[in-house]
Coordinates of N, CA and C and ligand atoms in Angstrom, one line a residue:
M1 N 22.6 -0.7 4.7 CA 22.1 -0.1 3.5 C 20.6 0.1 3.5
P2 N 20.1 1.3 3.4 CA 18.7 1.6 3.4 C 18.0 0.9 2.2
V3 N 16.8 0.5 2.4 CA 15.9 -0.1 1.4 C 15.0 1.0 0.9
R4 N 14.8 1.2 -0.4 CA 13.9 2.2 -0.8 C 13.0 1.7 -1.9
V5 N 11.8 1.2 -1.6 CA 11.0 0.5 -2.6 C 9.6 1.0 -2.6
V6 N 9.0 0.8 -3.8 CA 7.6 1.1 -4.0 C 6.9 -0.3 -4.2
L7 N 5.8 -0.5 -3.5 CA 5.0 -1.7 -3.8 C 3.8 -1.4 -4.6
L8 N 3.7 -2.0 -5.8 CA 2.6 -1.7 -6.7 C 1.7 -3.0 -6.8
G9 N 0.5 -2.8 -7.1 CA -0.4 -4.0 -7.3 C -1.8 -3.6 -6.9
P10 N -2.8 -4.4 -7.4 CA -4.2 -4.1 -7.1 C -4.5 -4.2 -5.6
P11 N -5.6 -3.6 -5.2 CA -6.0 -3.8 -3.8 C -6.1 -5.3 -3.5
G12 N -5.7 -5.6 -2.3 CA -5.8 -7.0 -1.9 C -4.6 -7.9 -2.4
A13 N -3.6 -7.3 -3.1 CA -2.5 -8.1 -3.6 C -1.6 -8.5 -2.4
G14 N -1.7 -7.8 -1.3 CA -0.9 -8.2 -0.1 C 0.2 -7.2 0.1
K15 N 0.1 -6.0 -0.3 CA 1.1 -5.0 -0.2 C 1.4 -4.8 1.3
G16 N 0.4 -4.6 2.1 CA 0.6 -4.4 3.6 C 1.3 -5.6 4.2
T17 N 0.9 -6.8 3.8 CA 1.5 -8.0 4.4 C 3.0 -8.1 4.1
Q18 N 3.2 -7.9 2.8 CA 4.6 -8.0 2.3 C 5.5 -6.9 3.0
A19 N 4.9 -5.7 3.1 CA 5.7 -4.6 3.8 C 6.0 -5.0 5.2
A20 N 5.1 -5.6 5.9 CA 5.3 -6.0 7.3 C 6.4 -7.0 7.4
K21 N 6.5 -7.9 6.4 CA 7.6 -8.9 6.4 C 8.9 -8.3 6.2
I22 N 9.0 -7.3 5.3 CA 10.3 -6.6 5.0 C 10.7 -5.9 6.3
K23 N 9.7 -5.3 6.9 CA 10.0 -4.5 8.2 C 10.5 -5.4 9.3
E24 N 10.1 -6.7 9.3 CA 10.6 -7.6 10.4 C 12.1 -7.7 10.3
K25 N 12.6 -7.6 9.0 CA 14.1 -7.8 8.8 C 14.8 -6.5 8.8
R26 N 14.2 -5.5 8.3 CA 15.0 -4.2 8.2 C 14.1 -3.1 8.8
D27 N 14.8 -2.2 9.5 CA 14.1 -1.2 10.2 C 13.8 0.0 9.3
V28 N 12.9 -0.2 8.3 CA 12.6 0.9 7.4 C 11.2 1.5 7.7
A29 N 11.0 2.7 7.2 CA 9.7 3.3 7.4 C 8.6 2.6 6.5
H30 N 7.6 2.1 7.1 CA 6.5 1.5 6.2 C 5.5 2.6 6.1
I31 N 5.4 3.2 4.9 CA 4.5 4.3 4.6 C 3.3 3.9 3.8
S32 N 2.2 3.7 4.4 CA 1.0 3.3 3.7 C 0.0 4.5 3.7
T33 N -0.2 5.0 2.5 CA -1.1 6.1 2.3 C -2.5 5.8 2.8
G34 N -3.0 4.5 2.6 CA -4.3 4.1 3.1 C -4.3 4.2 4.6
D35 N -3.3 3.7 5.3 CA -3.3 3.8 6.8 C -3.3 5.2 7.3
I36 N -2.5 6.1 6.6 CA -2.4 7.5 7.0 C -3.7 8.2 6.9
L37 N -4.4 7.8 5.7 CA -5.7 8.4 5.5 C -6.7 7.9 6.5
R38 N -6.7 6.6 6.7 CA -7.7 6.1 7.7 C -7.5 6.7 9.1
D39 N -6.3 6.9 9.4 CA -5.9 7.6 10.7 C -6.5 9.0 10.8
N40 N -6.4 9.7 9.6 CA -6.9 11.1 9.6 C -8.4 11.1 9.6
V41 N -9.0 10.1 9.0 CA -10.5 10.0 9.0 C -11.0 9.8 10.4
E42 N -10.3 8.9 11.1 CA -10.7 8.6 12.5 C -10.5 9.8 13.4
K43 N -9.5 10.5 13.2 CA -9.2 11.7 14.1 C -10.0 12.9 13.6
G44 N -10.7 12.8 12.4 CA -11.5 14.0 12.0 C -10.7 15.2 11.5
T45 N -9.4 14.9 11.1 CA -8.6 16.1 10.6 C -9.2 16.6 9.3
E46 N -8.6 17.7 8.8 CA -9.0 18.3 7.6 C -8.8 17.3 6.4
I47 N -7.6 16.7 6.4 CA -7.3 15.7 5.4 C -8.3 14.6 5.4
G48 N -8.7 14.1 6.6 CA -9.6 13.1 6.8 C -11.0 13.4 6.2
L49 N -11.4 14.7 6.5 CA -12.7 15.1 6.0 C -12.7 15.2 4.5
A50 N -11.6 15.6 4.0 CA -11.5 15.7 2.5 C -11.5 14.4 1.8
A51 N -10.9 13.4 2.5 CA -10.7 12.1 1.9 C -11.9 11.1 2.0
K52 N -12.7 11.2 3.1 CA -13.6 10.2 3.4 C -14.5 9.7 2.3
S53 N -15.2 10.6 1.6 CA -16.2 10.2 0.7 C -15.5 9.5 -0.5
F54 N -14.3 9.9 -0.9 CA -13.6 9.2 -1.9 C -13.3 7.8 -1.5
M55 N -12.8 7.6 -0.3 CA -12.4 6.3 0.2 C -13.6 5.4 0.3
D56 N -14.7 5.9 0.8 CA -15.9 5.0 1.0 C -16.4 4.5 -0.3
S57 N -16.2 5.2 -1.4 CA -16.8 4.7 -2.6 C -15.7 4.0 -3.5
G58 N -14.5 4.0 -3.0 CA -13.4 3.3 -3.7 C -12.7 4.1 -4.7
R59 N -13.0 5.4 -4.7 CA -12.3 6.3 -5.7 C -11.0 6.8 -5.1
L60 N -10.1 7.4 -5.9 CA -8.9 7.9 -5.4 C -9.1 9.2 -4.8
V61 N -8.4 9.5 -3.7 CA -8.3 10.8 -3.1 C -7.5 11.7 -4.0
P62 N -7.9 13.0 -4.2 CA -7.1 13.8 -5.1 C -5.6 13.9 -4.9
D63 N -4.9 14.0 -6.0 CA -3.4 13.9 -6.0 C -2.8 14.9 -5.0
D64 N -3.3 16.2 -5.0 CA -2.6 17.2 -4.2 C -2.7 16.8 -2.7
V65 N -3.8 16.2 -2.3 CA -3.9 15.8 -0.9 C -2.8 14.8 -0.6
I66 N -2.7 13.8 -1.5 CA -1.8 12.6 -1.2 C -0.4 13.1 -1.3
I67 N -0.1 13.9 -2.3 CA 1.3 14.3 -2.5 C 1.8 15.2 -1.3
G68 N 0.9 16.0 -0.8 CA 1.3 16.8 0.4 C 1.6 16.0 1.6
M69 N 0.8 14.9 1.7 CA 0.9 14.0 2.8 C 2.3 13.3 2.7
I70 N 2.6 12.8 1.5 CA 3.8 12.0 1.3 C 5.0 12.9 1.5
R71 N 4.9 14.2 1.0 CA 6.0 15.1 1.2 C 6.4 15.2 2.6
V72 N 5.4 15.4 3.5 CA 5.7 15.5 4.9 C 6.3 14.2 5.5
R73 N 5.7 13.1 5.1 CA 6.1 11.8 5.7 C 7.5 11.4 5.2
L74 N 7.8 11.5 4.0 CA 9.0 11.1 3.4 C 10.2 11.9 3.8
S75 N 9.9 13.1 4.3 CA 11.0 14.0 4.7 C 11.4 13.8 6.1
C76 N 10.7 12.9 6.8 CA 11.1 12.6 8.2 C 12.4 11.8 8.2
D77 N 13.2 12.0 9.3 CA 14.5 11.3 9.4 C 14.5 9.8 9.2
D78 N 13.5 9.2 9.8 CA 13.5 7.7 9.7 C 13.5 7.2 8.3
A79 N 12.7 8.0 7.5 CA 12.6 7.6 6.1 C 13.8 8.0 5.2
T80 N 14.3 9.2 5.4 CA 15.4 9.7 4.6 C 16.7 8.9 5.0
E81 N 16.8 8.5 6.3 CA 18.0 7.8 6.7 C 17.9 6.3 6.6
G82 N 16.8 5.8 7.1 CA 16.7 4.3 7.2 C 16.1 3.7 6.0
G83 N 15.5 4.4 5.1 CA 14.8 3.9 4.0 C 13.3 3.7 4.2
F84 N 12.6 3.3 3.1 CA 11.2 3.3 3.2 C 10.6 2.3 2.3
I85 N 9.4 1.8 2.6 CA 8.5 1.0 1.7 C 7.3 1.8 1.5
L86 N 7.0 2.2 0.3 CA 5.8 2.9 -0.1 C 4.8 1.9 -0.5
D87 N 3.7 1.9 0.3 CA 2.6 0.9 0.2 C 1.3 1.6 -0.2
G88 N 0.9 1.5 -1.5 CA -0.3 2.2 -1.9 C 0.0 3.6 -2.5
F89 N 1.2 3.9 -2.7 CA 1.6 5.2 -3.3 C 2.9 4.9 -4.1
P90 N 3.0 5.4 -5.3 CA 2.1 6.2 -6.1 C 1.0 5.4 -6.7
R91 N -0.1 6.0 -7.0 CA -1.3 5.3 -7.6 C -1.7 6.0 -8.9
T92 N -1.1 7.1 -9.3 CA -1.4 7.8 -10.5 C 0.0 8.2 -11.1
T93 N 0.0 8.6 -12.4 CA 1.2 9.1 -13.0 C 1.6 10.4 -12.4
A94 N 0.7 11.2 -12.1 CA 1.0 12.5 -11.4 C 1.7 12.3 -10.1
Q95 N 1.3 11.3 -9.4 CA 1.9 10.9 -8.1 C 3.3 10.4 -8.3
A96 N 3.5 9.6 -9.3 CA 4.8 9.0 -9.6 C 5.8 10.1 -9.9
E97 N 5.3 11.0 -10.7 CA 6.2 12.1 -11.1 C 6.5 13.0 -9.9
A98 N 5.6 13.3 -9.1 CA 5.8 14.0 -7.9 C 6.8 13.3 -7.0
L99 N 6.7 12.0 -6.9 CA 7.6 11.2 -6.1 C 9.1 11.4 -6.6
D100 N 9.2 11.3 -7.9 CA 10.5 11.5 -8.6 C 11.1 12.8 -8.2
R101 N 10.3 13.9 -8.3 CA 10.8 15.2 -7.9 C 11.2 15.3 -6.5
L102 N 10.4 14.7 -5.6 CA 10.6 14.8 -4.2 C 11.9 14.1 -3.8
L103 N 12.1 12.9 -4.4 CA 13.3 12.1 -4.2 C 14.6 12.9 -4.7
D104 N 14.4 13.5 -5.8 CA 15.5 14.4 -6.4 C 15.9 15.4 -5.3
E105 N 14.9 16.1 -4.8 CA 15.1 17.2 -3.8 C 15.9 16.6 -2.6
L106 N 15.5 15.4 -2.2 CA 16.1 14.8 -1.0 C 17.4 14.0 -1.4
S107 N 17.8 14.1 -2.6 CA 19.0 13.3 -3.1 C 18.9 11.9 -2.8
L108 N 17.8 11.3 -3.0 CA 17.6 9.8 -2.8 C 17.1 9.2 -4.1
H109 N 17.3 7.9 -4.2 CA 16.8 7.2 -5.4 C 16.0 5.9 -5.0
L110 N 15.2 5.5 -5.9 CA 14.4 4.2 -5.6 C 15.3 3.0 -6.0
D111 N 15.2 2.0 -5.2 CA 15.9 0.7 -5.5 C 15.1 -0.1 -6.5
A112 N 13.8 -0.2 -6.2 CA 12.9 -1.1 -7.0 C 11.5 -0.7 -6.9
A113 N 10.7 -1.1 -7.9 CA 9.2 -1.0 -7.8 C 8.8 -2.5 -7.9
L114 N 8.2 -3.0 -6.9 CA 7.7 -4.4 -6.9 C 6.3 -4.5 -7.3
L115 N 6.0 -5.2 -8.3 CA 4.6 -5.4 -8.7 C 4.1 -6.7 -8.2
L116 N 3.1 -6.7 -7.3 CA 2.5 -7.9 -6.8 C 1.3 -8.3 -7.7
E117 N 1.4 -9.4 -8.4 CA 0.5 -9.8 -9.4 C -0.5 -10.8 -8.8
I118 N -1.8 -10.6 -9.1 CA -2.9 -11.5 -8.5 C -4.1 -11.3 -9.4
S119 N -4.9 -12.3 -9.5 CA -6.1 -12.2 -10.4 C -7.3 -11.5 -9.7
D120 N -8.2 -10.9 -10.5 CA -9.3 -10.2 -9.9 C -10.2 -11.1 -9.0
D121 N -10.4 -12.3 -9.4 CA -11.2 -13.2 -8.5 C -10.5 -13.4 -7.2
E122 N -9.2 -13.6 -7.2 CA -8.5 -13.8 -5.9 C -8.6 -12.5 -5.1
V123 N -8.6 -11.3 -5.7 CA -8.7 -10.1 -5.0 C -10.0 -10.0 -4.3
V124 N -11.1 -10.3 -5.0 CA -12.4 -10.3 -4.4 C -12.5 -11.3 -3.2
R125 N -12.0 -12.5 -3.5 CA -12.1 -13.5 -2.5 C -11.3 -13.1 -1.2
R126 N -10.1 -12.5 -1.4 CA -9.3 -12.1 -0.2 C -9.9 -10.9 0.5
L127 N -10.3 -9.9 -0.2 CA -10.8 -8.7 0.4 C -12.1 -8.9 1.1
S128 N -13.0 -9.7 0.6 CA -14.3 -9.8 1.3 C -14.1 -10.6 2.5
N129 N -13.0 -11.4 2.6 CA -12.7 -12.1 3.9 C -11.7 -11.4 4.8
R130 N -11.2 -10.2 4.3 CA -10.2 -9.5 5.1 C -10.8 -8.8 6.3
R131 N -10.1 -8.8 7.4 CA -10.5 -8.1 8.6 C -9.3 -7.4 9.1
V132 N -9.5 -6.2 9.7 CA -8.3 -5.5 10.2 C -8.5 -5.0 11.7
C133 N -7.4 -4.9 12.4 CA -7.5 -4.4 13.8 C -7.6 -2.9 13.7
Q134 N -8.7 -2.4 14.4 CA -8.9 -0.9 14.4 C -7.8 -0.2 15.2
S135 N -7.1 -0.8 16.1 CA -6.1 -0.2 16.9 C -4.7 -0.2 16.3
C136 N -4.2 -1.4 15.9 CA -2.8 -1.5 15.4 C -2.7 -1.7 13.9
G137 N -3.8 -2.0 13.2 CA -3.8 -2.2 11.8 C -3.4 -3.6 11.3
A138 N -3.2 -4.5 12.3 CA -2.9 -5.9 11.9 C -4.0 -6.5 11.0
I139 N -3.5 -7.3 10.0 CA -4.4 -7.8 9.0 C -4.8 -9.3 9.3
Y140 N -6.0 -9.6 9.2 CA -6.5 -11.0 9.4 C -7.3 -11.4 8.2
N141 N -7.7 -12.7 8.2 CA -8.5 -13.2 7.1 C -9.4 -14.3 7.7
L142 N -10.7 -14.2 7.4 CA -11.6 -15.2 7.9 C -11.3 -16.6 7.6
V143 N -10.6 -16.8 6.4 CA -10.3 -18.1 5.9 C -8.8 -18.5 6.3
A144 N -7.9 -17.6 5.9 CA -6.5 -17.9 5.9 C -5.8 -17.5 7.2
R145 N -6.3 -16.5 7.9 CA -5.6 -16.1 9.1 C -6.6 -15.6 10.1
Q146 N -7.1 -16.5 10.9 CA -8.1 -16.1 11.8 C -7.5 -15.6 13.1
T147 N -8.2 -14.7 13.8 CA -7.8 -14.3 15.2 C -8.0 -15.5 16.1
K148 N -7.2 -15.6 17.2 CA -7.4 -16.6 18.2 C -8.7 -16.5 18.8
E149 N -9.0 -15.3 19.2 CA -10.3 -15.0 19.8 C -11.2 -14.2 18.8
E150 N -12.4 -14.6 18.6 CA -13.2 -14.0 17.5 C -13.4 -12.4 17.8
G151 N -13.0 -11.6 16.7 CA -13.2 -10.2 16.8 C -12.2 -9.4 17.6
A152 N -11.1 -10.2 18.2 CA -10.1 -9.5 19.0 C -8.7 -9.7 18.4
C153 N -7.9 -8.6 18.3 CA -6.6 -8.7 17.7 C -5.6 -9.5 18.6
D154 N -4.9 -10.5 17.9 CA -3.9 -11.3 18.6 C -2.8 -10.4 19.2
A155 N -2.5 -9.4 18.5 CA -1.3 -8.6 18.9 C -1.6 -7.6 20.0
C156 N -2.8 -6.9 19.9 CA -3.0 -5.8 20.9 C -4.4 -5.9 21.5
G157 N -5.2 -6.9 21.2 CA -6.5 -7.0 21.8 C -7.6 -6.1 21.3
G158 N -7.2 -5.2 20.3 CA -8.1 -4.2 19.7 C -9.2 -4.9 18.9
R159 N -10.3 -4.2 18.5 CA -11.4 -4.7 17.8 C -11.0 -5.0 16.4
V160 N -11.3 -6.2 15.9 CA -11.0 -6.6 14.5 C -12.3 -6.5 13.7
V161 N -12.3 -5.6 12.6 CA -13.5 -5.4 11.9 C -13.3 -5.4 10.4
Q162 N -14.4 -5.4 9.6 CA -14.3 -5.3 8.2 C -14.3 -3.8 7.8
R163 N -13.4 -3.4 6.9 CA -13.3 -2.1 6.4 C -14.6 -1.8 5.5
D164 N -15.1 -0.6 5.6 CA -16.3 -0.3 4.8 C -16.0 -0.5 3.3
D165 N -14.8 -0.3 2.8 CA -14.5 -0.4 1.4 C -14.2 -1.8 1.0
D166 N -14.2 -2.8 1.9 CA -14.0 -4.2 1.6 C -15.3 -4.9 1.3
K167 N -16.4 -4.2 1.0 CA -17.6 -4.8 0.5 C -17.5 -5.0 -1.0
E168 N -18.2 -6.1 -1.5 CA -17.9 -6.5 -2.9 C -18.1 -5.4 -3.9
A169 N -19.1 -4.6 -3.9 CA -19.4 -3.6 -4.9 C -18.2 -2.5 -4.9
V170 N -17.8 -2.2 -3.7 CA -16.7 -1.2 -3.6 C -15.4 -1.8 -4.1
I171 N -15.2 -3.1 -3.8 CA -14.0 -3.8 -4.3 C -13.9 -3.8 -5.8
R172 N -15.0 -4.1 -6.5 CA -15.1 -4.1 -7.9 C -14.7 -2.7 -8.4
N173 N -15.2 -1.6 -7.8 CA -14.9 -0.3 -8.2 C -13.4 0.0 -8.0
R174 N -12.8 -0.4 -6.9 CA -11.4 -0.2 -6.6 C -10.5 -0.9 -7.7
L175 N -11.0 -2.1 -8.1 CA -10.2 -2.8 -9.2 C -10.3 -2.0 -10.5
M176 N -11.4 -1.4 -10.8 CA -11.6 -0.7 -12.0 C -10.6 0.6 -12.0
V177 N -10.7 1.2 -10.8 CA -9.8 2.4 -10.7 C -8.3 2.0 -10.8
Y178 N -8.0 0.9 -10.2 CA -6.6 0.4 -10.3 C -6.2 0.2 -11.8
R179 N -7.1 -0.4 -12.6 CA -6.8 -0.7 -14.0 C -6.6 0.6 -14.7
E180 N -7.5 1.6 -14.5 CA -7.4 2.8 -15.3 C -6.3 3.7 -14.9
R181 N -6.2 3.9 -13.6 CA -5.3 5.0 -13.1 C -4.0 4.5 -12.7
T182 N -3.9 3.3 -12.1 CA -2.6 2.9 -11.5 C -1.8 2.0 -12.4
S183 N -2.5 1.1 -13.2 CA -1.7 0.1 -13.9 C -0.7 0.8 -15.0
P184 N -1.0 2.0 -15.4 CA 0.1 2.7 -16.3 C 1.4 2.8 -15.6
L185 N 1.4 2.7 -14.3 CA 2.7 2.9 -13.6 C 3.6 1.7 -13.8
I186 N 3.0 0.6 -14.2 CA 3.9 -0.6 -14.5 C 4.8 -0.3 -15.6
A187 N 4.3 0.3 -16.7 CA 5.2 0.7 -17.8 C 6.2 1.8 -17.4
Y188 N 5.7 2.7 -16.5 CA 6.5 3.9 -16.1 C 7.7 3.4 -15.4
Y189 N 7.6 2.4 -14.5 CA 8.8 1.9 -13.8 C 9.6 0.9 -14.6
E190 N 8.9 0.2 -15.6 CA 9.6 -0.7 -16.5 C 10.6 0.2 -17.3
R191 N 10.1 1.3 -17.8 CA 11.0 2.2 -18.6 C 12.3 2.6 -17.8
K192 N 12.1 2.8 -16.5 CA 13.2 3.2 -15.6 C 14.1 2.0 -15.2
G193 N 13.7 0.8 -15.6 CA 14.4 -0.4 -15.3 C 14.3 -0.8 -13.8
L194 N 13.2 -0.4 -13.2 CA 13.0 -0.6 -11.8 C 12.0 -1.6 -11.4
L195 N 11.3 -2.1 -12.5 CA 10.1 -3.0 -12.2 C 10.5 -4.5 -12.0
F196 N 10.0 -5.0 -10.9 CA 10.2 -6.5 -10.7 C 8.8 -7.1 -10.3
R197 N 8.6 -8.2 -10.9 CA 7.3 -8.9 -10.7 C 7.3 -9.9 -9.6
V198 N 6.3 -9.9 -8.7 CA 6.3 -10.9 -7.6 C 4.9 -11.6 -7.7
D199 N 4.8 -12.9 -7.5 CA 3.6 -13.6 -7.6 C 2.8 -13.3 -6.2
G200 N 1.8 -12.5 -6.3 CA 1.0 -12.1 -5.2 C 0.2 -13.3 -4.5
A201 N 0.1 -14.4 -5.3 CA -0.6 -15.5 -4.7 C 0.3 -16.4 -3.8
K202 N 1.6 -16.1 -3.9 CA 2.6 -16.8 -3.1 C 2.6 -16.3 -1.7
S203 N 3.5 -16.9 -0.9 CA 3.5 -16.5 0.5 C 3.9 -15.1 0.8
G204 N 3.6 -14.7 2.0 CA 3.8 -13.3 2.4 C 5.2 -12.7 2.4
N205 N 6.2 -13.6 2.2 CA 7.5 -13.0 2.1 C 8.2 -13.0 0.8
A206 N 7.3 -13.2 -0.3 CA 7.9 -13.2 -1.6 C 8.6 -11.9 -2.0
A207 N 8.1 -10.8 -1.6 CA 8.7 -9.5 -1.9 C 10.1 -9.4 -1.3
M208 N 10.1 -9.8 0.0 CA 11.4 -9.8 0.7 C 12.4 -10.7 0.0
L209 N 12.0 -11.9 -0.4 CA 13.0 -12.8 -1.0 C 13.4 -12.2 -2.4
L210 N 12.5 -11.5 -3.1 CA 12.9 -10.9 -4.3 C 14.0 -9.8 -4.1
L211 N 13.7 -9.0 -3.1 CA 14.7 -7.9 -2.8 C 16.0 -8.5 -2.4
E212 N 16.0 -9.6 -1.7 CA 17.3 -10.3 -1.4 C 18.0 -10.7 -2.6
S213 N 17.2 -11.3 -3.6 CA 17.8 -11.9 -4.8 C 18.4 -10.8 -5.7
I214 N 17.8 -9.6 -5.6 CA 18.4 -8.6 -6.5 C 19.4 -7.7 -5.7
G215 N 19.7 -8.1 -4.5 CA 20.8 -7.5 -3.7 C 20.4 -6.1 -3.1
V216 N 19.1 -5.9 -3.0 CA 18.6 -4.6 -2.4 C 18.6 -4.8 -0.8
M217 N 18.4 -6.0 -0.4 CA 18.4 -6.2 1.1 C 19.0 -7.6 1.4
Ligands
ADP301 P1 -6.0 -1.1 -0.9 O1 -4.6 -1.2 -1.3 O2 -6.4 -2.3 -0.1 O3 -6.9 -0.8 -2.0 P2 -5.5 1.3 0.7 O4 -5.6 1.1 2.2 O5 -4.1 1.4 0.1 O6 -6.3 0.1 0.1 O7 -6.4 2.5 0.3 C1 -7.7 2.7 0.7 C2 -8.3 3.9 0.0 O8 -7.5 5.1 0.3 C3 -8.2 3.9 -1.5 O9 -9.3 3.2 -2.1 C4 -8.2 5.4 -1.9 O10 -9.5 5.9 -1.8 C5 -7.4 6.0 -0.8 N1 -5.9 6.0 -1.1 C6 -4.9 5.4 -0.6 N2 -3.7 5.7 -1.2 C7 -4.0 6.5 -2.2 C8 -3.3 7.2 -3.1 N3 -1.9 7.0 -3.3 N4 -3.9 8.1 -4.0 C9 -5.2 8.3 -3.9 N5 -6.0 7.6 -3.0 C10 -5.4 6.8 -2.1
ZN302 ZN1 -4.2 -4.8 17.0

């Protein structure tokens, strides 16, 4: 049975970590708009050029760019057949409505929207200590999850660095953007009966356990 879920929650709530845990158990497409965007920035594509200044300042990339990207990715066979975890999308009401239309076109439905709940202080603490592998995207933390060798990825040996937008001033801005633009989606999915809350301060497999408990996986 394919799993089709949306992960909601502020930056640093652990969406990427939880998605990776679900993926260990089920072969679903992990679709992270942040990762797709960073990949485009690195390759210097048109999308990357359009997105970079928004990302660097912690603002949202315009909806039409994001929706176009998701339309392409979600239509791939692995996602339509095997299921998907949307990580960092939707982030605005317009994006959520576009997702509903797209799923309609594909004759698919969402199983759940999981809200990872975590305090602002914890977000700042986590993100300022977060480091990521430039090559494979593996996530580390200076306090909670160090690399074996300093600056090198345990999984692939790639360079492990701090994202430009994980600096405190930008983190505060991302939190504000989350509150204004993304948090209305909590009510949006609540109305559809799809919202489930997960304690983001808990261990990395809380989302997976919740999906198991509601019979989605
Ligand atoms: P996090 O969840 O840690 O904030 P992401 O990696 O999901 O970070 O996103 C990084 C940046 O990419 C965001 O701050 C934003 O500029 C852009 N971005 C990612 N997903 C979206 C989206 N769905 N809509 C608009 N902008 C997005
Ligand atoms: Zn790596």
